[in-house]
Coordinates of N, CA and C in Angstrom, one line a residue:
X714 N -13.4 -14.3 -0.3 CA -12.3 -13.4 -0.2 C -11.7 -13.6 1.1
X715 N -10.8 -14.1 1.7 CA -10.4 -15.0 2.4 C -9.8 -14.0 3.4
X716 N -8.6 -13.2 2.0 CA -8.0 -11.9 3.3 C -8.6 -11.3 3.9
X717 N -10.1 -10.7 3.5 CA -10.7 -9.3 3.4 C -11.9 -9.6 4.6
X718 N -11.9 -9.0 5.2 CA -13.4 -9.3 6.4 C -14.0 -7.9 6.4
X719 N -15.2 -7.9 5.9 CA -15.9 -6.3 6.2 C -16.7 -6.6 7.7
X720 N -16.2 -5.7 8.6 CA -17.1 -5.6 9.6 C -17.2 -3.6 9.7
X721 N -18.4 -3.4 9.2 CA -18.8 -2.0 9.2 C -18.0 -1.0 8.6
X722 N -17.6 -1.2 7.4 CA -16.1 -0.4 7.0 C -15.1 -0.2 7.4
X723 N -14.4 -1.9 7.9 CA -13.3 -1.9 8.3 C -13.0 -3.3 7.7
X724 N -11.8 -3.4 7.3 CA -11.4 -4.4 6.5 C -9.8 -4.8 7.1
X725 N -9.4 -6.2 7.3 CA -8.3 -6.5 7.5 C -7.4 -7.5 6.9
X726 N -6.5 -6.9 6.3 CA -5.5 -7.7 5.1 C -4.5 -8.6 6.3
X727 N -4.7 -9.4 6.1 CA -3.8 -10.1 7.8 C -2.9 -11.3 7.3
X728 N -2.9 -11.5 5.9 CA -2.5 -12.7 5.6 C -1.6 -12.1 4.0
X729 N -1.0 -13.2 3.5 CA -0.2 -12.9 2.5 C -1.1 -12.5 1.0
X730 N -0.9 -11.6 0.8 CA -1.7 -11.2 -0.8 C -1.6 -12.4 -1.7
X731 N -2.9 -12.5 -1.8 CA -3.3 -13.4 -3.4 C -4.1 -13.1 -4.1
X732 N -4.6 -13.4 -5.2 CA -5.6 -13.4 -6.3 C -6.7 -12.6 -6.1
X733 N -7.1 -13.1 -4.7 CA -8.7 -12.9 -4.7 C -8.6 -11.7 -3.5
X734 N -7.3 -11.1 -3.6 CA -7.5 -9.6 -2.8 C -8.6 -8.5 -3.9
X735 N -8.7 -9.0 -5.3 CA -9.1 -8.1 -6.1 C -10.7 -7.8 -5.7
X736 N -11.1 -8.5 -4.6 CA -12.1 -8.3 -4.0 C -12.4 -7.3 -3.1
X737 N -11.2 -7.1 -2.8 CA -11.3 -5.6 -2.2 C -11.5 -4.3 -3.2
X738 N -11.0 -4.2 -4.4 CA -11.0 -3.7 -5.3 C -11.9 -3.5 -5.4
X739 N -13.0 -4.6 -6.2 CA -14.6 -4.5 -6.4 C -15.1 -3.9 -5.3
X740 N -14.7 -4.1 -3.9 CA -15.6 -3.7 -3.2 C -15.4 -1.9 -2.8
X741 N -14.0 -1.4 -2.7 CA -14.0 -0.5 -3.2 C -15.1 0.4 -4.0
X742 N -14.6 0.3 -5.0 CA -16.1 0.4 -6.3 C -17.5 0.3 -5.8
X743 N -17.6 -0.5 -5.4 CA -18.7 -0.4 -5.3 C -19.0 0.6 -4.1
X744 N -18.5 0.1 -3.2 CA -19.1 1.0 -1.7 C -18.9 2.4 -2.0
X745 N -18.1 2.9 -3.3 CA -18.0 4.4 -3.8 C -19.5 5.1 -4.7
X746 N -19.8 3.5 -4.8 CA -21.3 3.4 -5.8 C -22.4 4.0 -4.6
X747 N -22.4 2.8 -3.8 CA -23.5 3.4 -2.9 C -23.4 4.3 -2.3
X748 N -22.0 5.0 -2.0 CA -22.2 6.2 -1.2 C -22.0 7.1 -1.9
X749 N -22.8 7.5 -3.7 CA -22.5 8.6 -4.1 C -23.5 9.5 -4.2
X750 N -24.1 9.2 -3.5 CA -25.0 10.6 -3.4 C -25.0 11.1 -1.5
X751 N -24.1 11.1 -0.7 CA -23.6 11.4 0.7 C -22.2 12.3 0.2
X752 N -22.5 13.2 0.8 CA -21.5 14.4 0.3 C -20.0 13.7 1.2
X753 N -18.9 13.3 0.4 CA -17.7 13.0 0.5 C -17.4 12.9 2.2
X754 N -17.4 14.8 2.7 CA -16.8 14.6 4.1 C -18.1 13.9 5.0
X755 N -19.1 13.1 4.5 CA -20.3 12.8 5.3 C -19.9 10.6 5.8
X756 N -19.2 10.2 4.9 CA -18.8 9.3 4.4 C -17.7 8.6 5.5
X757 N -18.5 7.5 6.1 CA -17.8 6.5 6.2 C -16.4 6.0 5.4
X758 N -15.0 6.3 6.0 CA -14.3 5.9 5.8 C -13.7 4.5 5.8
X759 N -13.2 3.9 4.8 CA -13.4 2.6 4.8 C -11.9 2.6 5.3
X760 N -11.9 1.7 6.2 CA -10.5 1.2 7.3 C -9.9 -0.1 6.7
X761 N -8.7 0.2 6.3 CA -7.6 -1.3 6.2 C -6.9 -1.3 7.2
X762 N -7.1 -2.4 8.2 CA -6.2 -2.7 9.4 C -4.9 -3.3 7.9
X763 N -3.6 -3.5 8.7 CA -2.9 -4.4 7.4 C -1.7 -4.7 8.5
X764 N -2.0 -5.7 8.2 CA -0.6 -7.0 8.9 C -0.3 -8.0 7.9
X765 N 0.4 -7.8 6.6 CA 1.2 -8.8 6.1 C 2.2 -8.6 5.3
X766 N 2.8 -9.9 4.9 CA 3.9 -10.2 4.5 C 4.1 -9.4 3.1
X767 N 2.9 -9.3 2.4 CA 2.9 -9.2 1.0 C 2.1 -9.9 -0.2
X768 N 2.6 -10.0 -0.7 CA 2.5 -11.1 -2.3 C 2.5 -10.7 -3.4
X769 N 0.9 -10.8 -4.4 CA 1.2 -11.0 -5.6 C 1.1 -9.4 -6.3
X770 N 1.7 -9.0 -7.4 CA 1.7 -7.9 -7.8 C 0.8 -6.9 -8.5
X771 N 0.0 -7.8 -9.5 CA -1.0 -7.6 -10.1 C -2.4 -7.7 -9.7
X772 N -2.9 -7.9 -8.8 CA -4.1 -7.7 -7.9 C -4.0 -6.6 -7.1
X773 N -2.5 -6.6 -7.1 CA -2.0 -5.5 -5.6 C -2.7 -4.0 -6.1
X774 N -1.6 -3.8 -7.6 CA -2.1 -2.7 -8.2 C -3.3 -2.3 -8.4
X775 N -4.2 -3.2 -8.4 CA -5.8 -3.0 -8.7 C -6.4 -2.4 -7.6
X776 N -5.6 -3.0 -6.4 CA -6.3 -2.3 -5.4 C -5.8 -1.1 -5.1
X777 N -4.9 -0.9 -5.5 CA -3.9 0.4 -5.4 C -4.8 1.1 -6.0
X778 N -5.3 1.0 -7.3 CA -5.7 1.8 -8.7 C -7.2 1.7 -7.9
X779 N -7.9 1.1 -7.6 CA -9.0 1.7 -6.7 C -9.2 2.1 -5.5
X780 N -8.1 2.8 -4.4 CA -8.1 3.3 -3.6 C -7.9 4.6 -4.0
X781 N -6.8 4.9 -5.1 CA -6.3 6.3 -5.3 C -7.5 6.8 -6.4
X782 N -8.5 5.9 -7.3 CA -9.4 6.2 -8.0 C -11.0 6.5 -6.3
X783 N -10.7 6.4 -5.1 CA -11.8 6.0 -4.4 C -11.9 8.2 -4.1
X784 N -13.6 8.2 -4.2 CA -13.6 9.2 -3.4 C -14.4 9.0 -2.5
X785 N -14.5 8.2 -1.4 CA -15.0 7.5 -0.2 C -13.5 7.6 0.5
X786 N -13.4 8.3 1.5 CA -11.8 8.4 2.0 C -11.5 6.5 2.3
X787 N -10.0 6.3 2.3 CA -9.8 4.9 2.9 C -8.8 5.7 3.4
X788 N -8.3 4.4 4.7 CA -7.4 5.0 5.7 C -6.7 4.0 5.7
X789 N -5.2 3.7 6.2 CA -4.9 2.7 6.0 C -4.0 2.3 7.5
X790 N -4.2 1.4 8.1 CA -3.4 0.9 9.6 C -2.2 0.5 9.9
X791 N -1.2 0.2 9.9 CA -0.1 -0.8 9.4 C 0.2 -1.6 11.2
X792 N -0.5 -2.1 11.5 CA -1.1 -3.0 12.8 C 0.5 -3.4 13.5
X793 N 1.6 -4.0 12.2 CA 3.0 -4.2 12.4 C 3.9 -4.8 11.2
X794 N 3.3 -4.9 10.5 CA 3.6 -5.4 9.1 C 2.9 -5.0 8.0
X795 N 3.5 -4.2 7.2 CA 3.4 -4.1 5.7 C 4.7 -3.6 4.9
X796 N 4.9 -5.3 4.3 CA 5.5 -5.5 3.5 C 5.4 -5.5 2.2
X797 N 6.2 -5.2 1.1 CA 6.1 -5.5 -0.4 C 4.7 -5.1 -0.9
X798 N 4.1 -5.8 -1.3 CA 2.6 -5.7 -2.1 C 1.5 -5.4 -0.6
X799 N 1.8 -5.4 0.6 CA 1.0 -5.0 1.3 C 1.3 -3.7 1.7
X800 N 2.9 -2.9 1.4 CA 3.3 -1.9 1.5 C 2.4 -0.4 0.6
X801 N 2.3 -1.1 -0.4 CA 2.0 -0.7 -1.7 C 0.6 0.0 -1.7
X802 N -0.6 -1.2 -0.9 CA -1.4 -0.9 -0.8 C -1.8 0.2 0.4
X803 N -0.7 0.2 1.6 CA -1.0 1.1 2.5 C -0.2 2.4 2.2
X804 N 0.1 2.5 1.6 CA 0.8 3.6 0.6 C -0.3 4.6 0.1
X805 N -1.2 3.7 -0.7 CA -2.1 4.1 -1.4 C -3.3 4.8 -1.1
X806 N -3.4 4.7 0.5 CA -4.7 5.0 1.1 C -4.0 6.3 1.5
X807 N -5.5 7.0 1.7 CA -5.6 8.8 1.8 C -4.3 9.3 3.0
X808 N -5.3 8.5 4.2 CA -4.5 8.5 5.4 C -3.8 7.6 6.2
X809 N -3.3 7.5 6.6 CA -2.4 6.7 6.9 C -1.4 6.5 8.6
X810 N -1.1 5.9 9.3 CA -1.0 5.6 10.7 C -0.7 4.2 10.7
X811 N 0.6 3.8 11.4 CA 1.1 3.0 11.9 C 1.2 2.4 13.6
X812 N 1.3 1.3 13.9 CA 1.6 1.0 15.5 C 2.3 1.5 16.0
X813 N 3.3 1.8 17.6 CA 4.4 2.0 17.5 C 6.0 1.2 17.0
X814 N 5.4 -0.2 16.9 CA 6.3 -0.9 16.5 C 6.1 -1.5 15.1
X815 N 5.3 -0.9 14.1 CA 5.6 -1.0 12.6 C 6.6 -1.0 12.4
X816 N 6.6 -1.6 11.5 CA 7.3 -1.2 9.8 C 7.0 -1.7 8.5
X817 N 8.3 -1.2 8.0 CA 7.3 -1.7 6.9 C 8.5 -2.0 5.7
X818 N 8.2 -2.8 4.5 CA 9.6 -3.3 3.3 C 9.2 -2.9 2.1
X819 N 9.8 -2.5 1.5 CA 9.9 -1.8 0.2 C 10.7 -2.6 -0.9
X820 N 10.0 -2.9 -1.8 CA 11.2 -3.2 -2.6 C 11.1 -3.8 -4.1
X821 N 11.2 -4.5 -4.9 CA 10.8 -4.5 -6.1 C 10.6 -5.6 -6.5
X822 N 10.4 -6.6 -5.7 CA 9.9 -7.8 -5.7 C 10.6 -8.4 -6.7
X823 N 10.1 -10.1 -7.1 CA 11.2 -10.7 -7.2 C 10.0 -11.7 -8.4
X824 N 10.6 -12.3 -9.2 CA 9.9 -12.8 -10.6 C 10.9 -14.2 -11.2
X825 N 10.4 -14.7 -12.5 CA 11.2 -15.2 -13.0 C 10.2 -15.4 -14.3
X826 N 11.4 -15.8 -15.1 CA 10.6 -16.1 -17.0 C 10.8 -17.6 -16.8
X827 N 9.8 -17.8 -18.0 CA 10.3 -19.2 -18.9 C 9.9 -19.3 -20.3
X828 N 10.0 -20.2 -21.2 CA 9.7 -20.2 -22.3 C 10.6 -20.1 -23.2
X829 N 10.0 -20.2 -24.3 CA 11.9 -19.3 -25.4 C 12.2 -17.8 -24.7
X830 N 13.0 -17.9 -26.1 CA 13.5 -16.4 -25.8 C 13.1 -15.5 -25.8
X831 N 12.2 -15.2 -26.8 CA 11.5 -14.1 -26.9 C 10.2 -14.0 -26.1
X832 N 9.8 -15.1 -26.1 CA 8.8 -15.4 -24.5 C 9.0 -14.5 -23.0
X833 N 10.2 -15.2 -23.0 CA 11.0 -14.2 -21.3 C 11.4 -13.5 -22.0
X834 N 12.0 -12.7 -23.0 CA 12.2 -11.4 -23.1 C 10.9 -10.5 -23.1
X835 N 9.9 -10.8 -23.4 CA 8.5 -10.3 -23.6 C 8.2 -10.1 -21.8
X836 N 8.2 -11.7 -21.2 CA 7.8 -11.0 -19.6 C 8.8 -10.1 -18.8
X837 N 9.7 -10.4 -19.2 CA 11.2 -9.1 -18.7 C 10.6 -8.2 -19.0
X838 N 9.9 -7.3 -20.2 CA 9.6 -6.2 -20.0 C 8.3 -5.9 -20.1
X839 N 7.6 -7.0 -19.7 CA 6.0 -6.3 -18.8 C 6.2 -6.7 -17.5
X840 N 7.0 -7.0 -16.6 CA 7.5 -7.0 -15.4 C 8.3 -5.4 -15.4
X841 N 8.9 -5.5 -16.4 CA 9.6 -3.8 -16.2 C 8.8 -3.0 -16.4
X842 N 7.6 -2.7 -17.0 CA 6.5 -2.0 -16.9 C 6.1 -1.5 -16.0
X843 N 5.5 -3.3 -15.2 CA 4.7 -3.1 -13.8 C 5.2 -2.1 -12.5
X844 N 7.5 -2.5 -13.0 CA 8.1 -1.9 -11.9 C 8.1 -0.5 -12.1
X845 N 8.1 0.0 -13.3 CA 8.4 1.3 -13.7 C 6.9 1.9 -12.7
X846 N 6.0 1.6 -13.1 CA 4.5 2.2 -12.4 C 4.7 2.3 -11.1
X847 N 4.8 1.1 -10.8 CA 5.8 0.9 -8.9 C 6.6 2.2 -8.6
X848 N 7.5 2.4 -8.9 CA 8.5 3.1 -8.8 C 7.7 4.3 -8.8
X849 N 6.7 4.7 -10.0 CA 6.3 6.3 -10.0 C 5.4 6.9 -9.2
X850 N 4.4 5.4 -8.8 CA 3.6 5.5 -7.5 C 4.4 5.7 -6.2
X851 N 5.3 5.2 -5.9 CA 5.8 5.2 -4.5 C 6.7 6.9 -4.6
X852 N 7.0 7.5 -6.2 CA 7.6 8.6 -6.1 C 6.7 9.9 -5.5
X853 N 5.7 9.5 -6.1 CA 4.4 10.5 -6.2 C 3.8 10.5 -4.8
X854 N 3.4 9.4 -4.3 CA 3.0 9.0 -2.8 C 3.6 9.3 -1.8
X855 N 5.0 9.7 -1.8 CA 6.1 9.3 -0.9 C 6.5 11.2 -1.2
X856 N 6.6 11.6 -2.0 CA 6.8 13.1 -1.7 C 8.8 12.8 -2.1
X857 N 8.9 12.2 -2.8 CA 10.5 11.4 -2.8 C 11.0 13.1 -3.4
X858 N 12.0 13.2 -2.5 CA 12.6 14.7 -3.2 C 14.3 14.0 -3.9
X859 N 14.7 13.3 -3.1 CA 16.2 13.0 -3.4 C 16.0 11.6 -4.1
X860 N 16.0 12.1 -5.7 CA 16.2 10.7 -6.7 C 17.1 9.8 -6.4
X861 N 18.2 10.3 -6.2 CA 19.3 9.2 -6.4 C 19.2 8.3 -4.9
X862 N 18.8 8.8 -3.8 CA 18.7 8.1 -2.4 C 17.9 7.4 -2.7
X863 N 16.2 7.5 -3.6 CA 15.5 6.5 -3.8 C 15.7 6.1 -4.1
X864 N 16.9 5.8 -5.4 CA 17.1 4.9 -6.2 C 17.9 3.7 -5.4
X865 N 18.7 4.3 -4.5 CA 19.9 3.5 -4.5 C 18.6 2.5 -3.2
X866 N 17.8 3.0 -2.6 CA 17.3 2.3 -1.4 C 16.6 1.4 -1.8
X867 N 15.6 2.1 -3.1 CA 14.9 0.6 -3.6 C 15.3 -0.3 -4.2
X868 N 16.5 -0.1 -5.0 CA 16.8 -1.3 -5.7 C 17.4 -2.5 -4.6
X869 N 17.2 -2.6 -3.2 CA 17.7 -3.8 -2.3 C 16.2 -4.0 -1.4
X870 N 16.7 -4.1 -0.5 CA 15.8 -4.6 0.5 C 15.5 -3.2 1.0
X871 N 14.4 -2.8 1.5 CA 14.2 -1.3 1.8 C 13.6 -1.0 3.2
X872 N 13.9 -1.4 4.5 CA 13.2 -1.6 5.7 C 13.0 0.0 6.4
X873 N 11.6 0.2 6.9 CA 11.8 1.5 7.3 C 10.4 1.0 8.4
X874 N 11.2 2.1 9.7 CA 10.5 1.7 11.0 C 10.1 2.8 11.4
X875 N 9.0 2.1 12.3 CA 8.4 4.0 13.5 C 8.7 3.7 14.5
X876 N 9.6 2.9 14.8 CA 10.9 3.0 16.4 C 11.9 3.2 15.8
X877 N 12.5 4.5 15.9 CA 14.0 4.5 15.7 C 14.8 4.3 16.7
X878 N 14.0 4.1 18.0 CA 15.1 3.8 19.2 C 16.2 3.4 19.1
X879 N 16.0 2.4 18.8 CA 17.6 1.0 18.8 C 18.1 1.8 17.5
X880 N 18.0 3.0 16.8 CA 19.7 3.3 16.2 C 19.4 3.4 14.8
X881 N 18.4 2.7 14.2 CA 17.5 2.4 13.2 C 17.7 3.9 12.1
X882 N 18.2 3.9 11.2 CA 18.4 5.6 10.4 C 17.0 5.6 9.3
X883 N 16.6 4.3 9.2 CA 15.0 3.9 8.2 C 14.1 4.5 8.9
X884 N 13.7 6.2 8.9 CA 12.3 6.0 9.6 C 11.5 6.5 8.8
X885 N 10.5 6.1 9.0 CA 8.8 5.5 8.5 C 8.5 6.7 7.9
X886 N 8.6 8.0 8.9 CA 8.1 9.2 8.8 C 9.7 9.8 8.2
X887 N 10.2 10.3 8.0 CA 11.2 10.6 6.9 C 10.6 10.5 5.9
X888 N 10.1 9.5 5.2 CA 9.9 9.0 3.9 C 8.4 9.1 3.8
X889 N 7.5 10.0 4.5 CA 5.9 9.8 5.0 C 5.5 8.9 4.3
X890 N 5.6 7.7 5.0 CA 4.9 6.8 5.0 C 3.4 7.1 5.9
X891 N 3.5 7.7 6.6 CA 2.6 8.2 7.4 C 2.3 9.4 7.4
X892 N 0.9 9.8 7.5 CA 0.0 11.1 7.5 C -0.3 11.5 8.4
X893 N -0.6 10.8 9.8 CA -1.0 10.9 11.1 C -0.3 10.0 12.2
X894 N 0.0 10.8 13.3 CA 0.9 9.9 14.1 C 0.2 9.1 15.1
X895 N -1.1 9.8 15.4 CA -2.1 8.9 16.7 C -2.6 7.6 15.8
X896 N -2.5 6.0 16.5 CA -3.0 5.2 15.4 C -4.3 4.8 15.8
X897 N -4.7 5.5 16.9 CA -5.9 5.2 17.8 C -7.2 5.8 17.1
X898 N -6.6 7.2 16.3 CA -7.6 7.8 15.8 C -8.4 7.5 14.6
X899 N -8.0 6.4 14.1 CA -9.2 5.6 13.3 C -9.9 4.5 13.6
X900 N -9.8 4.3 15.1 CA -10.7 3.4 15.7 C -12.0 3.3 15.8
X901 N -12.4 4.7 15.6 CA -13.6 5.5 16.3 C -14.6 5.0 15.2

């Protein structure tokens, strides 16, 4: 698993999502196995540092789908980048803290068909599926009160920062992306 480094329940996604992130997944799972008999708040929280670009979408969800299924808290870092499918995943975690120069991209990622017709009309709409789930996770996660402003934000490029200095109207914490503002406090 190439992204994923366990050093004592701390894990760091530092590279572009692929395939074999679903290894975080498993490992999820499991380390919820071994620690089920340690009463929840006794529990090693498991740490995603996350600095990347993004990538693929269907591994992403898995890990999504075993973070929000985890009852071993995960926390999630956003070091300075989390993008797309690495957005997704630090979304997903309990708690959550950024650098001061995060950010982070939202958006609905980007695909293509082939085949006959009915072929790509088939992945058109298990792609519209996957987006529709996307969409309801980031609704639910995100506390989104104003439909139509999500709408209109996700359907382009979606950039939101924890420097608003320079003028920036995307911030991070508007949209809580973030649960906690000290990023130091999951170092410990």
């Amino acid at each position: 698993m190439k992204e994923c480094q366990k050093l004592s329940g701390t894990i760091g996604i530092i590279v572009a999502i692929e395939e074999d992130i679903i290894g975080l997944a498993r490992n999820i799972v499991r380390w919820n196995y071994e620690d089920r008999d340690i009463p929840v708040e006794e529990r090693e929280p498991i740490k995603l540092f996350i600095n990347s670009p993004g990538g693929v979408l269907i591994p992403t969800m898995a890990v999504c789908d075993a973070i929000l299924s985890s009852t071993t808290p995960v926390y999630g870092i956003n070091m300075h980048e989390a993008a797309s499918a690495a957005a997704f995943i630090f979304i997903c975690c309990h708690r959550r803290v950024a650098m001061p120069n995060a950010y982070f991209l939202l958006h609905l990622g980007s695909g293509g068909t082939g085949g006959t017709f009915q072929q790509s009309r088939a992945q058109q709409e298990d792609y519209n599926h996957h987006m529709n789930a996307v969409i309801s996770m980031l609704e639910k996660r995100l506390n989104i009160d104003d439909k139509e402003e999500f709408e209109r934000l996700i359907d382009g490029e979606w950039y939101l920062y924890m420097d608003t200095t320079n003028g920036s109207k995307s911030d991070a914490r508007r949209f809580n992306l973030i649960t906690d503002e000290d990023p130091t406090m999951f170092w410990k």
